[in-house]
PDB file of C-alpha atoms in Angstrom:
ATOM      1  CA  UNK A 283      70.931 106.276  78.931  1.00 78.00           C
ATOM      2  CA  UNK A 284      67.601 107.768  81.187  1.00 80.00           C
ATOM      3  CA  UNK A 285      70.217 108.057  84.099  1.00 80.00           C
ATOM      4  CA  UNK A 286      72.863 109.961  82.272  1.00 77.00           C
ATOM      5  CA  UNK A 287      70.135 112.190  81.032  1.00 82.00           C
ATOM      6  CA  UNK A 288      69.437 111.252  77.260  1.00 83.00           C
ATOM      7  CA  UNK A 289      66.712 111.984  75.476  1.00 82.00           C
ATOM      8  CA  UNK A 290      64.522 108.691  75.655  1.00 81.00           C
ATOM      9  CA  UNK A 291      62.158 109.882  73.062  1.00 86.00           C
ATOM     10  CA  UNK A 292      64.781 109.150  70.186  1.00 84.00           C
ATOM     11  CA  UNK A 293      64.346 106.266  68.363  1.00 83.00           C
ATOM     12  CA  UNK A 294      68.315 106.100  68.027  1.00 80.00           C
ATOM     13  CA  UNK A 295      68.823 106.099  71.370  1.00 82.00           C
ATOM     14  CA  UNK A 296      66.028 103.375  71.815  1.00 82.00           C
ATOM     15  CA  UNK A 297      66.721 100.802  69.164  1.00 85.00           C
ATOM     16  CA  UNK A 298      70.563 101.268  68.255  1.00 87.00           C
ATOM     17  CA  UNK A 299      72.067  98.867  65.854  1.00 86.00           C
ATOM     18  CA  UNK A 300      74.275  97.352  67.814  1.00 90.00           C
ATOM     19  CA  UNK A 301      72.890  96.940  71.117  1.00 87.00           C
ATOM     20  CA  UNK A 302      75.645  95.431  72.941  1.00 91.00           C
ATOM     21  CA  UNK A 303      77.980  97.757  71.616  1.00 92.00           C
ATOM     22  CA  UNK A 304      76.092 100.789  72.680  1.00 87.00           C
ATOM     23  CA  UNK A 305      75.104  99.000  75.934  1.00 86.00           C
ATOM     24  CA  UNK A 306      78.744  98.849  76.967  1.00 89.00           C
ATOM     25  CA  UNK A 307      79.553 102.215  75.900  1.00 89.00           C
ATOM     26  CA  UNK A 308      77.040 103.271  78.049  1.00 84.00           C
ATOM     27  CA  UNK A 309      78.044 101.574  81.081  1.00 86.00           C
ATOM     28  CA  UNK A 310      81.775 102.543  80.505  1.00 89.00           C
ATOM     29  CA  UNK A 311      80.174 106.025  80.691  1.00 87.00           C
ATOM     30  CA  UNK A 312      77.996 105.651  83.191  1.00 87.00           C
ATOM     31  CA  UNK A 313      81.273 104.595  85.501  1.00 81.00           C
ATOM     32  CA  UNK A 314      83.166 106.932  84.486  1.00 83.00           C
ATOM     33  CA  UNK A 315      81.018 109.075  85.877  1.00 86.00           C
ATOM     34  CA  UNK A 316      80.668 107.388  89.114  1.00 85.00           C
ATOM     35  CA  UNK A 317      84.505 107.427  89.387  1.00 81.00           C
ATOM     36  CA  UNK A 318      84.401 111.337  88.963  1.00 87.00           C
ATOM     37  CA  UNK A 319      81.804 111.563  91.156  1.00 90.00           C
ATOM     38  CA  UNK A 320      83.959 108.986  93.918  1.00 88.00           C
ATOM     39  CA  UNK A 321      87.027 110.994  93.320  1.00 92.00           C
ATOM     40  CA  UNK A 322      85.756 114.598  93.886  1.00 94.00           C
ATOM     41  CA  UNK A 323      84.139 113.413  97.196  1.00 95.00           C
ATOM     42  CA  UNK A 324      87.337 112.086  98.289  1.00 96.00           C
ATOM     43  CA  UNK A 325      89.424 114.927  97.310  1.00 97.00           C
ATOM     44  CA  UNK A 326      87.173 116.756  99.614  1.00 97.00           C
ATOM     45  CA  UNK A 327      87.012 115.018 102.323  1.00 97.00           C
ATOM     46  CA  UNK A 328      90.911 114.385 102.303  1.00 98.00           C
ATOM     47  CA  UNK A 329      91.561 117.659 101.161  1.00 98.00           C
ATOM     48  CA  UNK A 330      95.125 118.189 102.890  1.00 98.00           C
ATOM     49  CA  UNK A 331      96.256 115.464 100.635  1.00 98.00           C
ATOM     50  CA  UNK A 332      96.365 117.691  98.180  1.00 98.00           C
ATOM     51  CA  UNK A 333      97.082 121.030 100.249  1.00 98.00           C
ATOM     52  CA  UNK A 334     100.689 118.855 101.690  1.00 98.00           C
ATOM     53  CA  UNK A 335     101.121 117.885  98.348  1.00 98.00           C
ATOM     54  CA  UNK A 336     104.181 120.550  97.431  1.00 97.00           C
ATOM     55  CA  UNK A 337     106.052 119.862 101.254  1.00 97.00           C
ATOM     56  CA  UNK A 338     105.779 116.125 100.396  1.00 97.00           C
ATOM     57  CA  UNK A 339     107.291 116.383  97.048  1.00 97.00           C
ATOM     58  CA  UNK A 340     110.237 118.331  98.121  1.00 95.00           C
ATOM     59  CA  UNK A 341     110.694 115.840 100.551  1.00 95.00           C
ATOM     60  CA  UNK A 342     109.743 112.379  98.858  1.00 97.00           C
ATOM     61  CA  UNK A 343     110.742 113.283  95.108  1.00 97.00           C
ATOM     62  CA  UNK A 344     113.299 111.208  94.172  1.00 96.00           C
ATOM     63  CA  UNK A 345     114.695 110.406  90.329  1.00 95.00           C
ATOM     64  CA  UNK A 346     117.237 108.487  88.608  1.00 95.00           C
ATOM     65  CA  UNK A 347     117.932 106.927  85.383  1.00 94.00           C
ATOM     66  CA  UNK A 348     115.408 104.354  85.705  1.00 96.00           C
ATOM     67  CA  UNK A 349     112.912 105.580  88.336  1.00 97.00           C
ATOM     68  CA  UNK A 350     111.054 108.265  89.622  1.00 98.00           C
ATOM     69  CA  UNK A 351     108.981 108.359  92.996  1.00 98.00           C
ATOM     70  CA  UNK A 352     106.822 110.722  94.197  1.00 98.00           C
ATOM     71  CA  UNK A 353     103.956 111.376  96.751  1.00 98.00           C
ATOM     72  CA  UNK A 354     100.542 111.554  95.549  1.00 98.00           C
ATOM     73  CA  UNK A 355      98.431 114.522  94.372  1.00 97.00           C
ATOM     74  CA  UNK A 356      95.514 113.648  95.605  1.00 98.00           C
ATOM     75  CA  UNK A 357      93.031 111.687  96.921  1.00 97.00           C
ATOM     76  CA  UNK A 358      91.592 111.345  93.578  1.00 96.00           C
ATOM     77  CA  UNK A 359      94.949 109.828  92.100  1.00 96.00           C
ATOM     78  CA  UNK A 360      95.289 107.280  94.997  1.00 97.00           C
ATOM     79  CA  UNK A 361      91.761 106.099  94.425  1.00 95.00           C
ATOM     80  CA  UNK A 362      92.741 105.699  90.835  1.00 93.00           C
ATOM     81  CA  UNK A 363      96.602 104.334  91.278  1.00 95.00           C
ATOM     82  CA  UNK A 364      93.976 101.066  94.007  1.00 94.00           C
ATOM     83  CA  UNK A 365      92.142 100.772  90.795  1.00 92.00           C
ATOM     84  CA  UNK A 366      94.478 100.499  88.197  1.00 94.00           C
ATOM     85  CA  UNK A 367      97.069  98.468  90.115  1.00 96.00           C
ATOM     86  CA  UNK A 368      93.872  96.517  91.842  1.00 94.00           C
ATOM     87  CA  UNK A 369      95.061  96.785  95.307  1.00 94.00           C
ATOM     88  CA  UNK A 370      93.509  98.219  98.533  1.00 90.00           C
ATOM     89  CA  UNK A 371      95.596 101.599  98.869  1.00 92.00           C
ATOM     90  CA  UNK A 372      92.852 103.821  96.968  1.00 87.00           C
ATOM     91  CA  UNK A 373      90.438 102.565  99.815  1.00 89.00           C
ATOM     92  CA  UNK A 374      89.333 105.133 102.942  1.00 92.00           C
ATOM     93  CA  UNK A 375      92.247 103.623 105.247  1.00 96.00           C
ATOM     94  CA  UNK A 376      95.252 104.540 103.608  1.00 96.00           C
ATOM     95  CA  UNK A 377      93.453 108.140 102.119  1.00 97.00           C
ATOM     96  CA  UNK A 378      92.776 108.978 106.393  1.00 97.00           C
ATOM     97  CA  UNK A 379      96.247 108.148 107.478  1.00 97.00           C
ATOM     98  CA  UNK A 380      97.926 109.974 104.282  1.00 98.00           C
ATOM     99  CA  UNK A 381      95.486 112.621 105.037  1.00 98.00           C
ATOM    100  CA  UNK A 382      96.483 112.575 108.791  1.00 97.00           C
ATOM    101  CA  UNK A 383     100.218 112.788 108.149  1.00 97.00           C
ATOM    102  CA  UNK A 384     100.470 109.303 109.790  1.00 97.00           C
ATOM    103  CA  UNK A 385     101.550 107.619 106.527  1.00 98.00           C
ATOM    104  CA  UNK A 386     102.463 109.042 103.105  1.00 98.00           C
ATOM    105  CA  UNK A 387     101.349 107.355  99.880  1.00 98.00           C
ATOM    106  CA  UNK A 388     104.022 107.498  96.903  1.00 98.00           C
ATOM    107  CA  UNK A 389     103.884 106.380  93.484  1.00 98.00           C
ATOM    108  CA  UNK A 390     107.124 104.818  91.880  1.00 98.00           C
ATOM    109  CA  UNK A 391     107.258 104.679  88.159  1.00 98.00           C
ATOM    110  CA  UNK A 392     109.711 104.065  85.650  1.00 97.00           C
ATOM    111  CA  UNK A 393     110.696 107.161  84.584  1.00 96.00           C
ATOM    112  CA  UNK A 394     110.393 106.291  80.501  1.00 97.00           C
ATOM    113  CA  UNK A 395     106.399 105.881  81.135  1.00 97.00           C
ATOM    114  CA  UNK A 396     105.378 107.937  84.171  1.00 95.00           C
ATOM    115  CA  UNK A 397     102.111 108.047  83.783  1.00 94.00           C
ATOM    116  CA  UNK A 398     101.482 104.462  84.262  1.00 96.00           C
ATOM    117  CA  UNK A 399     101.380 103.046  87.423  1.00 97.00           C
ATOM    118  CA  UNK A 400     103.828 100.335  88.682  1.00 97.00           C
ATOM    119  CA  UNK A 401     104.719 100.825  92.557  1.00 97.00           C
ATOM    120  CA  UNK A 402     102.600 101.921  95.527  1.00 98.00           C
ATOM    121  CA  UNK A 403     104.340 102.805  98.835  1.00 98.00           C
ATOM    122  CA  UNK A 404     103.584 103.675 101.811  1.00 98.00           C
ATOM    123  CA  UNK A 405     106.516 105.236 104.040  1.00 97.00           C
ATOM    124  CA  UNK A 406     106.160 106.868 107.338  1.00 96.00           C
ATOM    125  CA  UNK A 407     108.675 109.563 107.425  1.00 91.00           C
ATOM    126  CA  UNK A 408     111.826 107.452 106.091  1.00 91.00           C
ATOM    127  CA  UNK A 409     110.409 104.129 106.781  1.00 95.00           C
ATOM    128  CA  UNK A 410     108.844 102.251 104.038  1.00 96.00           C
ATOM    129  CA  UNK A 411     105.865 100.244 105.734  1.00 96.00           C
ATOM    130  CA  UNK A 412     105.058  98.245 101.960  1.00 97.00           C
ATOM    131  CA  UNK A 413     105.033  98.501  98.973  1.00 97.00           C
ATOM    132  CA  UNK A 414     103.138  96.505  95.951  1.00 97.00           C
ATOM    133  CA  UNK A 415     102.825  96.468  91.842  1.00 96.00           C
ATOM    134  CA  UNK A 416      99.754  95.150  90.368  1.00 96.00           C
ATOM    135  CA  UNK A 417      97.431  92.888  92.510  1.00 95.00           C
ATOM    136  CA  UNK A 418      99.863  92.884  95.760  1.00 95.00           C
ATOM    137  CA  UNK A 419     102.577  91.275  93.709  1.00 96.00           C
ATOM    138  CA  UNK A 420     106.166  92.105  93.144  1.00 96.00           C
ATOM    139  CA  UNK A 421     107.306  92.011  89.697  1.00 91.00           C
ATOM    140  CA  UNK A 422     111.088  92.687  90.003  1.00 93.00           C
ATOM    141  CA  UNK A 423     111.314  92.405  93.423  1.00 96.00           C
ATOM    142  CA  UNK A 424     114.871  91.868  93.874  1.00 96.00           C
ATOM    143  CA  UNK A 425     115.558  95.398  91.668  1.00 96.00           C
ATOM    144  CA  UNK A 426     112.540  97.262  93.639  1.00 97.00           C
ATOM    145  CA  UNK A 427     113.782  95.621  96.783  1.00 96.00           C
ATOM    146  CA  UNK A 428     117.556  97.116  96.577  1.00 96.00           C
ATOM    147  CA  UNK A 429     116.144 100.373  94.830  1.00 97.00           C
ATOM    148  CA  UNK A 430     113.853 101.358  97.355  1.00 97.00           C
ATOM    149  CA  UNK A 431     116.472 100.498 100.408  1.00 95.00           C
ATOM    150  CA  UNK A 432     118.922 103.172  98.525  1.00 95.00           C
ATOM    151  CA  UNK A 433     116.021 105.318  98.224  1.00 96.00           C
ATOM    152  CA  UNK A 434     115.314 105.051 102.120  1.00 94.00           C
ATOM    153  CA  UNK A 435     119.435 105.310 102.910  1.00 92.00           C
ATOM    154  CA  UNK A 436     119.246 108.815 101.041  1.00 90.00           C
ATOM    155  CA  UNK A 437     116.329 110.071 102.722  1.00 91.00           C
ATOM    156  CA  UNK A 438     118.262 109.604 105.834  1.00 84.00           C
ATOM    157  CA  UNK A 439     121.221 111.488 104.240  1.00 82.00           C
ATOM    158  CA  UNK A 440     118.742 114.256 103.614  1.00 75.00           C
ATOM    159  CA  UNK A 441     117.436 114.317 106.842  1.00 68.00           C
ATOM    160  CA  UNK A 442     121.043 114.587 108.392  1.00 62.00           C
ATOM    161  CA  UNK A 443     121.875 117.628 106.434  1.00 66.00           C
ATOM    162  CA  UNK A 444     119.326 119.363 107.407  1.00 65.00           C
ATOM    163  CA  UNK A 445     119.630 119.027 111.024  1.00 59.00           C
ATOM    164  CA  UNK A 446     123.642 119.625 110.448  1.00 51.00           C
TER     165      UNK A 446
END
């Protein structure tokens, strides 16, 4: 509580009921506001993650009945999407080379629940380098395996009408 700034002169605060209870609300708070801290740091230090942001989704945005992929915000959402999934991308590697335009990092969801995260790609311009679900596995891998290789075929067909 001293180190998120409490008052450590009240007796609540000192001798809760339930100590464990309010000892693990505190540290879920206490994270929490490491993570923000983590995540604004890295959205300034990869800041044209999030300035590329509007170019990548008009090329990398992609929907259909059942999926939706997308490039990420932020460097703040690929840190998250590492944590959540529990997988490396959210680490300083994969923010530098999205940052750098080397790689891009895209998030592929199904499109009834969006805003939880399933797939992580990486793709260098229409090339998908890897892609993993929770833990570096690959739940549905024969679906996500065919999806994502009609995915890449029509970013190709993109590509050629623009050039035509």
């Amino acid at each position: 509580r001293e180190e998120l700034g409490y008052d450590m002169t009240n007796e609540i605060y000192l001798n809760p009921r339930n100590l464990k209870e309010k000892h693990d609300q505190m540290v879920k708070e206490r994270n929490a506001k490491k993570d923000t801290f983590w995540e604004e740091k890295m959205n300034q230090k990869y800041a044209k993650i999030a300035e590329n942001y509007k170019r990548l989704h008009k090329k990398y945005f992609y929907e259909d009945g059942v999926y939706v992929i997308r490039p990420a915000k932020d460097a703040a959402e690929i840190v998250r999407e590492g944590r959540t999934l529990h997988h490396c991308v959210g680490g300083e590697n994969y923010l530098s080379k999205h940052n750098q335009g080397k790689s891009f990092i895209l998030f592929l969801r199904k499109k009834d629940t969006q805003d939880i995260p399933y797939y992580t790609i990486e793709i260098r311009d229409k090339d998908i380098i890897q892609w993993y679900g929770v833990r570096d596995t690959k739940p549905d891998k024969k679906i996500i395996d065919e999806w994502l290789k009609q995915y890449a075929g029509q970013l190709s067909e993109r590509k050629m009408k623009k050039t035509a």
